[in-house]
Amino acid sequence: MRNILAVADIVIKELYRRKDFYVLFIVTILICLVMASVNIFNNPDIIRYVKSLCLLLIWVSSLVIAITTTARQIPAEREQRTLLPLLAKPLSRSQLIVGKFLGCWIACGLALLCFYAFFGALSASREHHWPVLSYLQAGLMHWVALAVVIALTLLGSLVFAAPSSNATICFVIVGGILFVGRYLDVVALSLQKPWQTIIYAVYFVIPHLEFFDMRKLIIHDWPLIQWRFIGLASLYGVAYAAFFLAAACLVFRRKAVN
Amino acid sequence: MNAILKTEKLRVEFKNRETRQAAKVALLGLDLQVNGGEVFGFLGPNGAGKTTTINVLLGFVQPTSGTASLFGINVGQPIARQRIGYLPEMTYYYKFLTAEELLRFYSKIFGLPGPEAERRIDGVLKLVELESSRKRLIKTYSKGMQQRVGLAQALINNPDLLILDEPTSGLDPLGRMKVREIIQRLKTEGKTVFFSSHELGEVETICDRVAIIHQGELKAVGPVNEIMGRRASLEKAFLDIVGYQPQPTP
Amino acid sequence: MNPARTLFLSLVALLVFCFGFAAWLQPQFQDLPFNRSVSMDFWGNLLDDSRDLFANSAFVTADEYYHSGYYPTIFDNNQAFETPHMAEDTGAVASRNSGDETGFMGKPRDWIDAFGRHFIPNRHTHLDEGGPTDDLSTSSEVKEILPWLKLSAELDPEDVKTFVVTAFWLRTRLDETRQAEQVLREGLRYNPGNPQLLFELGRVYFESYHNIPRARMIWEAALRMWHAEAPDKLLSERLNLANQNFDDRFIYEQLQVHLANLEQAAGNYPAAIARWELARPASPTPDDVDRHIADLKQKLSAAKDKSAT
């Protein structure tokens, strides 16, 4: 665990010393503030459209941070040959993978914390109430979704040589799941065999990231979800993340690093 | 003699990705033994298999057959690398870290307790003369300074075995001298140093024993004077052993 | 001549020529028929022909907000949402919904669908009726649909129902009668004499300002404009139930009914009956209209008897 945390610590340092997060955070704040300043029939309490935009930007930013940060981890270590002195230490390859995952996940969690704090402040400024537990549920689910995305990207970074191609493929997969993952079975029904069977199988195999997207619930102030459903969904996400991580460890186990 | 580093019938084949057939045989049953407290030079022309051997010893490359061990532990286990230090031929360290942070990171991996780690960091930074630049980001370092950071990280755990892959390549004469001094110093402290180099003069000066490898095969191994025999220099002996035929000048 | 001076003078000459040419071109450009700077606004330049599509999308988003996110996607059965409730509830458009709105999701298809429904809005609610909280005191939350309606109106100012719906919610739930009136007048600026907008403006005067003569005047003007919209078309043809333009028939019926109610309130039963009879062919429930007319005729004869005694 000590080694994993040491690796994770370096990844976190890397994220907060790079400019990516700050740029995305500032852009999100600026866009939201500009949108919030629009005069809608002299009614200063209208907020849901700003909440909607803010959450969209938070999701996009978090996916950009998670995928780009993770995609470059192992390839950059190989390219800059920092992997050699690192693996020459008593650090197993699995520990390195798990450490990288943990670092990216914690770093994304910290970024999410900043984003959601801004979101909370923005909505509280007009709604005059702060449903902290709802935001906590949404943030937690968002973070679990990022665990799956990060693990998937980490696996991709060991399969695809170039970080850019890996990042693009991961964006397409994650975006595809978020947009149509829930309806793949409906899409399958309109197809002929064997595509119908294939799409139907994909529907059951993919991680359903849309479970973790609670934007509509917090935009429209829906009541809290029962915590047992949050727990079950988190377990579901953790299981997928663990599966992708295990696959990544397996791929990296016998891979030549020189 | 206690063997600290040992390989037996070590064979490494690199396969063609498409055909999965052996495209190149890098090592052909290498038998090597390095004893405690000696400075061991590992010589060979380019492509002879020196770096491949080091890569196997560090677990970067899986051998096709044969075994390799450090301190009697199979190199496949991370614990085998607990008591070694390694300096690669060319490496760039995390540019977003300072030298101090980098060494603290590595000392965590070695499990050094906090105060002990800080003491070691101070010691190695003093040794490689980077004390004044310890809080600067590595991306601002010159090439020589980066090589010295490399040396510092290789020494952070006070290793019993130091594996150096061409440690003086690309360094200016002063830098080379500094590395040579450090190796001599480690030798006097009873440490084992295993290093590959093309600087045969340097090897002749500081090594107790050398091994010469050519096309994946061990051609000679023994004390420097034994290898040299009646030849004037180690360079002459090396050229003879690898079968170098000088072209007649027209 | 000094080469540097030649170069300098050439540059000055070129600069003068460029400014002169630009100054000559500008007025000519203004007169061109395809000059976007005069014929289109910001959205027009940005979105070109797709602005109607985006306008409709913003309008649908407003309805989605009205349902607090409970809304079908293109993959769901969205036939139940033919007419946005947000517009239907304002009386601005005729309903074409089947009544299956509450169950558009159907039964869960499998465990993934069933589990996923815990994380999305899964109950049919309306913002003006308390939304997900079912708390009627929060009915002013309907204000949240306004940004999308504003955007929709800016994108497609020729779509009158957007102005009507916006004005209705501003007036009825947010007590912003002046704003509502302004919205309708803005709509009339883009769609002069539009009967639907005039009808809604009449409602503003009748229901909010209680200015009955002004309301009557506006509604009568709206009826005239309605007739003038298709002077060549037979009235029976426009009012035929087979007419697919529901809203055309609907607005005619609404105008006649509202005018009839005004006459009835003034005790002018013959005029009220006449209005109801005009409304009848356009009504989706003519039997109700007949009952109403019979009721009025009874009242009329009772009034006559009373005056005779």
Short mmCIF file of N, CA, C and O in Angstrom, two decimals, chain A residues 38-43 45-50 52-53 127 141 179-180 182-183 185-187 200 203-204 208 210-214 216-217 219-223 225 229-230 232-233 236, chain C residues 64-71 73 75-76 105 109-113 115-125 127 132-133 141 143-144 146-150 166 170 174 176 179 183:
data_model
loop_
_atom_site.label_atom_id
_atom_site.label_comp_id
_atom_site.label_asym_id
_atom_site.label_seq_id
_atom_site.Cartn_x
_atom_site.Cartn_y
_atom_site.Cartn_z
N VAL A 38 -27.20 36.91 -17.71
CA VAL A 38 -28.21 37.24 -18.73
C VAL A 38 -29.52 37.63 -18.04
O VAL A 38 -29.94 36.97 -17.09
N ASN A 39 -30.13 38.70 -18.51
CA ASN A 39 -31.38 39.17 -17.90
C ASN A 39 -32.55 38.40 -18.50
O ASN A 39 -32.84 38.52 -19.68
N ILE A 40 -33.22 37.61 -17.65
CA ILE A 40 -34.39 36.85 -18.11
C ILE A 40 -35.63 37.50 -17.50
O ILE A 40 -35.99 37.21 -16.37
N PHE A 41 -36.26 38.38 -18.22
CA PHE A 41 -37.49 39.06 -17.81
C PHE A 41 -37.36 39.67 -16.40
O PHE A 41 -38.26 39.54 -15.57
N ASN A 42 -36.22 40.25 -16.14
CA ASN A 42 -35.96 40.93 -14.85
C ASN A 42 -36.14 40.01 -13.64
O ASN A 42 -36.46 40.48 -12.56
N ASN A 43 -36.00 38.71 -13.87
CA ASN A 43 -36.18 37.78 -12.75
C ASN A 43 -34.81 37.22 -12.36
O ASN A 43 -34.28 36.34 -13.03
N ASP A 45 -33.91 35.30 -9.99
CA ASP A 45 -33.86 34.02 -9.27
C ASP A 45 -33.86 32.81 -10.20
O ASP A 45 -33.82 31.68 -9.73
N ILE A 46 -33.94 33.06 -11.49
CA ILE A 46 -33.95 31.91 -12.42
C ILE A 46 -32.54 31.32 -12.47
O ILE A 46 -31.57 32.02 -12.74
N ILE A 47 -32.44 30.03 -12.21
CA ILE A 47 -31.10 29.45 -12.06
C ILE A 47 -30.91 28.10 -12.76
O ILE A 47 -29.80 27.72 -13.10
N ARG A 48 -32.01 27.38 -13.02
CA ARG A 48 -31.82 26.00 -13.47
C ARG A 48 -31.07 25.90 -14.80
O ARG A 48 -30.33 24.94 -15.00
N TYR A 49 -31.25 26.86 -15.69
CA TYR A 49 -30.51 26.78 -16.96
C TYR A 49 -29.01 26.94 -16.71
O TYR A 49 -28.20 26.32 -17.38
N VAL A 50 -28.66 27.76 -15.69
CA VAL A 50 -27.23 27.93 -15.37
C VAL A 50 -26.71 26.65 -14.70
O VAL A 50 -25.60 26.20 -14.99
N SER A 52 -27.81 23.69 -15.20
CA SER A 52 -27.70 22.69 -16.27
C SER A 52 -26.39 22.88 -17.05
O SER A 52 -25.65 21.92 -17.28
N LEU A 53 -26.11 24.12 -17.42
CA LEU A 53 -24.89 24.42 -18.17
C LEU A 53 -23.65 24.11 -17.33
O LEU A 53 -22.68 23.52 -17.81
N GLU A 127 -30.92 30.11 -5.32
CA GLU A 127 -32.01 29.26 -4.81
C GLU A 127 -32.22 29.47 -3.32
O GLU A 127 -33.22 29.03 -2.78
N MET A 141 -21.42 9.82 -7.09
CA MET A 141 -21.69 8.98 -8.26
C MET A 141 -20.81 9.40 -9.44
O MET A 141 -20.32 8.55 -10.19
N PHE A 179 -24.45 8.67 -23.87
CA PHE A 179 -25.56 9.13 -24.70
C PHE A 179 -26.55 8.01 -25.04
O PHE A 179 -27.76 8.20 -24.92
N VAL A 180 -26.05 6.87 -25.49
CA VAL A 180 -26.98 5.84 -25.98
C VAL A 180 -26.90 4.52 -25.21
O VAL A 180 -27.63 3.59 -25.55
N ARG A 182 -28.03 3.48 -22.48
CA ARG A 182 -29.29 3.05 -21.89
C ARG A 182 -30.25 2.50 -22.95
O ARG A 182 -31.18 1.75 -22.64
N TYR A 183 -30.05 2.89 -24.20
CA TYR A 183 -31.02 2.54 -25.23
C TYR A 183 -30.47 1.54 -26.25
O TYR A 183 -31.10 1.32 -27.27
N ASP A 185 -30.37 -1.58 -26.24
CA ASP A 185 -31.29 -2.71 -26.48
C ASP A 185 -32.42 -2.30 -27.41
O ASP A 185 -32.86 -3.08 -28.26
N VAL A 186 -32.85 -1.04 -27.28
CA VAL A 186 -33.91 -0.54 -28.17
C VAL A 186 -33.36 -0.44 -29.60
O VAL A 186 -34.03 -0.81 -30.56
N VAL A 187 -32.11 0.04 -29.70
CA VAL A 187 -31.46 0.14 -31.01
C VAL A 187 -31.33 -1.25 -31.62
O VAL A 187 -31.61 -1.46 -32.81
N TYR A 200 -27.02 -6.25 -28.69
CA TYR A 200 -27.68 -6.66 -27.46
C TYR A 200 -26.65 -7.16 -26.44
O TYR A 200 -26.73 -6.84 -25.25
N TYR A 203 -24.84 -4.26 -25.00
CA TYR A 203 -25.69 -3.59 -24.01
C TYR A 203 -25.49 -4.19 -22.62
O TYR A 203 -25.45 -3.48 -21.61
N PHE A 204 -25.35 -5.50 -22.56
CA PHE A 204 -25.21 -6.15 -21.25
C PHE A 204 -23.76 -6.13 -20.75
O PHE A 204 -23.52 -6.30 -19.56
N HIS A 208 -22.63 0.69 -17.53
CA HIS A 208 -23.67 1.69 -17.79
C HIS A 208 -23.39 2.96 -16.99
O HIS A 208 -23.91 3.15 -15.89
N GLU A 210 -24.40 5.82 -17.45
CA GLU A 210 -25.54 6.74 -17.30
C GLU A 210 -26.18 6.62 -15.91
O GLU A 210 -26.85 7.54 -15.46
N PHE A 211 -25.96 5.49 -15.22
CA PHE A 211 -26.46 5.36 -13.83
C PHE A 211 -25.90 6.51 -12.97
O PHE A 211 -26.55 6.96 -12.04
N PHE A 212 -24.67 6.89 -13.29
CA PHE A 212 -23.94 7.82 -12.42
C PHE A 212 -24.19 9.29 -12.76
O PHE A 212 -23.67 10.16 -12.10
N ASP A 213 -24.94 9.50 -13.83
CA ASP A 213 -25.22 10.87 -14.26
C ASP A 213 -26.52 11.33 -13.62
O ASP A 213 -27.61 11.05 -14.11
N MET A 214 -26.39 12.03 -12.49
CA MET A 214 -27.59 12.47 -11.75
C MET A 214 -27.90 13.94 -11.99
O MET A 214 -28.54 14.60 -11.16
N LYS A 216 -29.90 15.59 -14.00
CA LYS A 216 -31.30 16.03 -14.07
C LYS A 216 -31.91 16.11 -12.68
O LYS A 216 -32.73 16.97 -12.41
N LEU A 217 -31.51 15.18 -11.82
CA LEU A 217 -32.11 15.15 -10.48
C LEU A 217 -31.72 16.39 -9.68
O LEU A 217 -32.55 16.94 -8.96
N ILE A 219 -30.52 19.28 -10.97
CA ILE A 219 -30.94 20.52 -11.65
C ILE A 219 -32.38 20.84 -11.22
O ILE A 219 -32.70 21.98 -10.91
N HIS A 220 -33.21 19.80 -11.22
CA HIS A 220 -34.64 20.03 -10.97
C HIS A 220 -35.06 19.76 -9.53
O HIS A 220 -36.25 19.60 -9.26
N ASP A 221 -34.07 19.70 -8.64
CA ASP A 221 -34.36 19.56 -7.20
C ASP A 221 -35.24 18.37 -6.86
O ASP A 221 -36.20 18.48 -6.10
N TRP A 222 -34.92 17.23 -7.43
CA TRP A 222 -35.66 16.01 -7.07
C TRP A 222 -35.20 15.57 -5.67
O TRP A 222 -34.09 15.88 -5.26
N PRO A 223 -36.04 14.84 -4.96
CA PRO A 223 -35.63 14.40 -3.62
C PRO A 223 -34.45 13.43 -3.68
O PRO A 223 -34.11 12.90 -4.74
N ILE A 225 -32.02 10.28 -3.56
CA ILE A 225 -32.18 8.87 -3.93
C ILE A 225 -31.90 8.05 -2.68
O ILE A 225 -31.06 8.44 -1.86
N PHE A 229 -29.52 2.45 -3.15
CA PHE A 229 -29.32 2.44 -4.61
C PHE A 229 -27.97 3.07 -4.96
O PHE A 229 -27.29 2.64 -5.89
N ILE A 230 -27.61 4.10 -4.18
CA ILE A 230 -26.29 4.73 -4.40
C ILE A 230 -25.21 3.69 -4.10
O ILE A 230 -24.24 3.56 -4.86
N LEU A 232 -25.47 0.39 -4.22
CA LEU A 232 -25.45 -0.65 -5.25
C LEU A 232 -24.77 -0.16 -6.53
O LEU A 232 -23.96 -0.87 -7.13
N ALA A 233 -25.10 1.06 -6.92
CA ALA A 233 -24.49 1.62 -8.13
C ALA A 233 -22.98 1.78 -7.94
O ALA A 233 -22.20 1.52 -8.87
N TYR A 236 -21.39 -1.49 -8.34
CA TYR A 236 -21.39 -1.81 -9.77
C TYR A 236 -20.20 -1.12 -10.46
O TYR A 236 -19.45 -1.74 -11.21
N GLU C 64 -39.47 20.24 -21.14
CA GLU C 64 -38.76 19.26 -20.30
C GLU C 64 -38.55 19.85 -18.89
O GLU C 64 -38.74 19.17 -17.89
N TYR C 65 -38.19 21.12 -18.84
CA TYR C 65 -38.03 21.79 -17.54
C TYR C 65 -39.37 21.86 -16.81
O TYR C 65 -39.43 21.75 -15.59
N TYR C 66 -40.44 22.06 -17.59
CA TYR C 66 -41.79 22.12 -17.01
C TYR C 66 -42.13 20.79 -16.32
O TYR C 66 -42.84 20.75 -15.34
N HIS C 67 -41.53 19.71 -16.86
CA HIS C 67 -41.74 18.38 -16.27
C HIS C 67 -40.59 17.99 -15.35
O HIS C 67 -40.43 16.82 -15.03
N SER C 68 -39.76 18.95 -14.97
CA SER C 68 -38.60 18.71 -14.09
C SER C 68 -37.72 17.56 -14.61
O SER C 68 -37.25 16.73 -13.84
N GLY C 69 -37.52 17.53 -15.89
CA GLY C 69 -36.59 16.56 -16.47
C GLY C 69 -37.23 15.24 -16.86
O GLY C 69 -36.58 14.41 -17.49
N TYR C 70 -38.50 15.04 -16.50
CA TYR C 70 -39.19 13.79 -16.86
C TYR C 70 -39.68 13.95 -18.29
O TYR C 70 -40.71 14.58 -18.52
N TYR C 71 -38.93 13.42 -19.25
CA TYR C 71 -39.26 13.69 -20.64
C TYR C 71 -38.71 12.58 -21.54
O TYR C 71 -37.62 12.06 -21.28
N THR C 73 -36.92 10.68 -24.66
CA THR C 73 -35.87 10.98 -25.63
C THR C 73 -36.33 10.44 -26.99
O THR C 73 -37.44 9.90 -27.09
N PHE C 75 -35.43 7.86 -28.28
CA PHE C 75 -35.53 6.40 -28.21
C PHE C 75 -36.80 5.95 -27.48
O PHE C 75 -37.17 4.79 -27.54
N ASP C 76 -37.42 6.87 -26.75
CA ASP C 76 -38.62 6.51 -25.99
C ASP C 76 -39.87 6.72 -26.86
O ASP C 76 -39.80 7.33 -27.92
N MET C 105 -42.59 5.67 -20.24
CA MET C 105 -41.43 4.78 -20.07
C MET C 105 -41.85 3.31 -20.22
O MET C 105 -41.03 2.47 -20.54
N ARG C 109 -37.53 -2.73 -19.24
CA ARG C 109 -37.22 -3.76 -20.23
C ARG C 109 -36.38 -4.87 -19.64
O ARG C 109 -36.46 -6.01 -20.06
N ASP C 110 -35.52 -4.52 -18.71
CA ASP C 110 -34.64 -5.51 -18.07
C ASP C 110 -34.12 -4.89 -16.78
O ASP C 110 -34.49 -3.76 -16.44
N TRP C 111 -33.20 -5.58 -16.09
CA TRP C 111 -32.73 -5.07 -14.79
C TRP C 111 -31.93 -3.79 -14.94
O TRP C 111 -31.96 -2.92 -14.07
N ILE C 112 -31.24 -3.64 -16.07
CA ILE C 112 -30.43 -2.42 -16.27
C ILE C 112 -31.37 -1.21 -16.37
O ILE C 112 -31.16 -0.18 -15.73
N ASP C 113 -32.43 -1.38 -17.18
CA ASP C 113 -33.41 -0.30 -17.34
C ASP C 113 -34.10 -0.02 -16.00
O ASP C 113 -34.27 1.15 -15.61
N PHE C 115 -33.04 -0.63 -12.92
CA PHE C 115 -32.13 -0.02 -11.94
C PHE C 115 -31.81 1.43 -12.33
O PHE C 115 -31.77 2.32 -11.48
N GLY C 116 -31.63 1.64 -13.63
CA GLY C 116 -31.28 2.98 -14.12
C GLY C 116 -32.35 4.01 -13.83
O GLY C 116 -32.07 5.20 -13.72
N ARG C 117 -33.60 3.58 -13.69
CA ARG C 117 -34.70 4.53 -13.47
C ARG C 117 -34.66 5.17 -12.08
O ARG C 117 -35.37 6.14 -11.83
N HIS C 118 -33.84 4.61 -11.20
CA HIS C 118 -33.70 5.25 -9.88
C HIS C 118 -32.89 6.54 -9.99
O HIS C 118 -32.93 7.37 -9.08
N PHE C 119 -32.14 6.70 -11.08
CA PHE C 119 -31.19 7.82 -11.17
C PHE C 119 -31.63 8.88 -12.17
O PHE C 119 -30.84 9.75 -12.55
N ILE C 120 -32.86 8.77 -12.63
CA ILE C 120 -33.39 9.79 -13.54
C ILE C 120 -34.78 10.19 -13.04
O ILE C 120 -35.40 9.43 -12.29
N PRO C 121 -35.28 11.36 -13.44
CA PRO C 121 -36.64 11.72 -13.04
C PRO C 121 -37.61 10.64 -13.53
O PRO C 121 -37.58 10.28 -14.71
N ASN C 122 -38.42 10.11 -12.65
CA ASN C 122 -39.26 8.97 -13.05
C ASN C 122 -40.74 9.17 -12.67
O ASN C 122 -41.46 8.20 -12.51
N ARG C 123 -41.15 10.43 -12.53
CA ARG C 123 -42.54 10.69 -12.17
C ARG C 123 -43.04 11.90 -12.95
O ARG C 123 -42.29 12.87 -13.13
N HIS C 124 -44.27 11.82 -13.42
CA HIS C 124 -44.82 12.93 -14.22
C HIS C 124 -45.31 14.03 -13.27
O HIS C 124 -46.26 13.84 -12.53
N THR C 125 -44.64 15.17 -13.31
CA THR C 125 -45.06 16.30 -12.47
C THR C 125 -45.02 17.56 -13.33
O THR C 125 -44.35 17.59 -14.37
N LEU C 127 -44.28 21.79 -13.10
CA LEU C 127 -43.65 22.79 -12.23
C LEU C 127 -44.67 23.71 -11.56
O LEU C 127 -44.52 24.08 -10.41
N PRO C 132 -41.47 18.12 -8.48
CA PRO C 132 -41.19 16.87 -7.76
C PRO C 132 -41.53 16.93 -6.28
O PRO C 132 -41.72 15.91 -5.64
N THR C 133 -41.62 18.16 -5.72
CA THR C 133 -41.89 18.26 -4.29
C THR C 133 -43.39 18.16 -3.99
O THR C 133 -43.78 17.96 -2.84
N GLU C 141 -42.02 28.24 -9.39
CA GLU C 141 -40.82 27.63 -9.99
C GLU C 141 -40.95 27.49 -11.50
O GLU C 141 -39.96 27.22 -12.18
N LYS C 143 -41.05 29.61 -13.41
CA LYS C 143 -40.17 30.64 -14.01
C LYS C 143 -38.95 30.01 -14.69
O LYS C 143 -38.36 30.59 -15.59
N GLU C 144 -38.58 28.79 -14.25
CA GLU C 144 -37.38 28.16 -14.77
C GLU C 144 -37.48 27.79 -16.25
O GLU C 144 -36.47 27.51 -16.88
N LEU C 146 -38.58 29.90 -18.43
CA LEU C 146 -38.52 31.15 -19.21
C LEU C 146 -37.24 31.33 -20.05
O LEU C 146 -37.32 31.80 -21.18
N PRO C 147 -36.03 30.97 -19.51
CA PRO C 147 -34.84 31.18 -20.35
C PRO C 147 -34.93 30.47 -21.69
O PRO C 147 -34.51 30.99 -22.72
N TRP C 148 -35.50 29.25 -21.66
CA TRP C 148 -35.58 28.47 -22.91
C TRP C 148 -36.62 29.05 -23.85
O TRP C 148 -36.44 29.02 -25.07
N LEU C 149 -37.69 29.58 -23.26
CA LEU C 149 -38.71 30.22 -24.10
C LEU C 149 -38.14 31.49 -24.73
O LEU C 149 -38.38 31.78 -25.90
N LYS C 150 -37.36 32.21 -23.92
CA LYS C 150 -36.74 33.45 -24.45
C LYS C 150 -35.80 33.12 -25.60
O LYS C 150 -35.82 33.77 -26.64
N THR C 166 -45.00 32.19 -23.11
CA THR C 166 -44.17 33.00 -22.21
C THR C 166 -45.04 34.03 -21.47
O THR C 166 -44.95 34.17 -20.25
N LEU C 170 -45.74 34.29 -17.38
CA LEU C 170 -45.31 35.53 -16.71
C LEU C 170 -46.48 36.17 -15.98
O LEU C 170 -46.35 36.66 -14.87
N LEU C 174 -46.21 34.42 -12.21
CA LEU C 174 -45.13 35.28 -11.71
C LEU C 174 -45.59 36.71 -11.47
O LEU C 174 -44.78 37.57 -11.08
N GLU C 176 -46.21 39.03 -13.42
CA GLU C 176 -45.44 39.99 -14.23
C GLU C 176 -46.29 40.39 -15.43
O GLU C 176 -45.94 40.10 -16.58
N GLN C 179 -44.58 42.65 -18.00
CA GLN C 179 -43.61 41.88 -18.81
C GLN C 179 -44.36 41.05 -19.85
O GLN C 179 -43.94 40.95 -21.00
N VAL C 183 -43.98 41.12 -23.86
CA VAL C 183 -43.63 39.95 -24.67
C VAL C 183 -44.61 39.82 -25.84
O VAL C 183 -44.20 39.59 -26.98
#
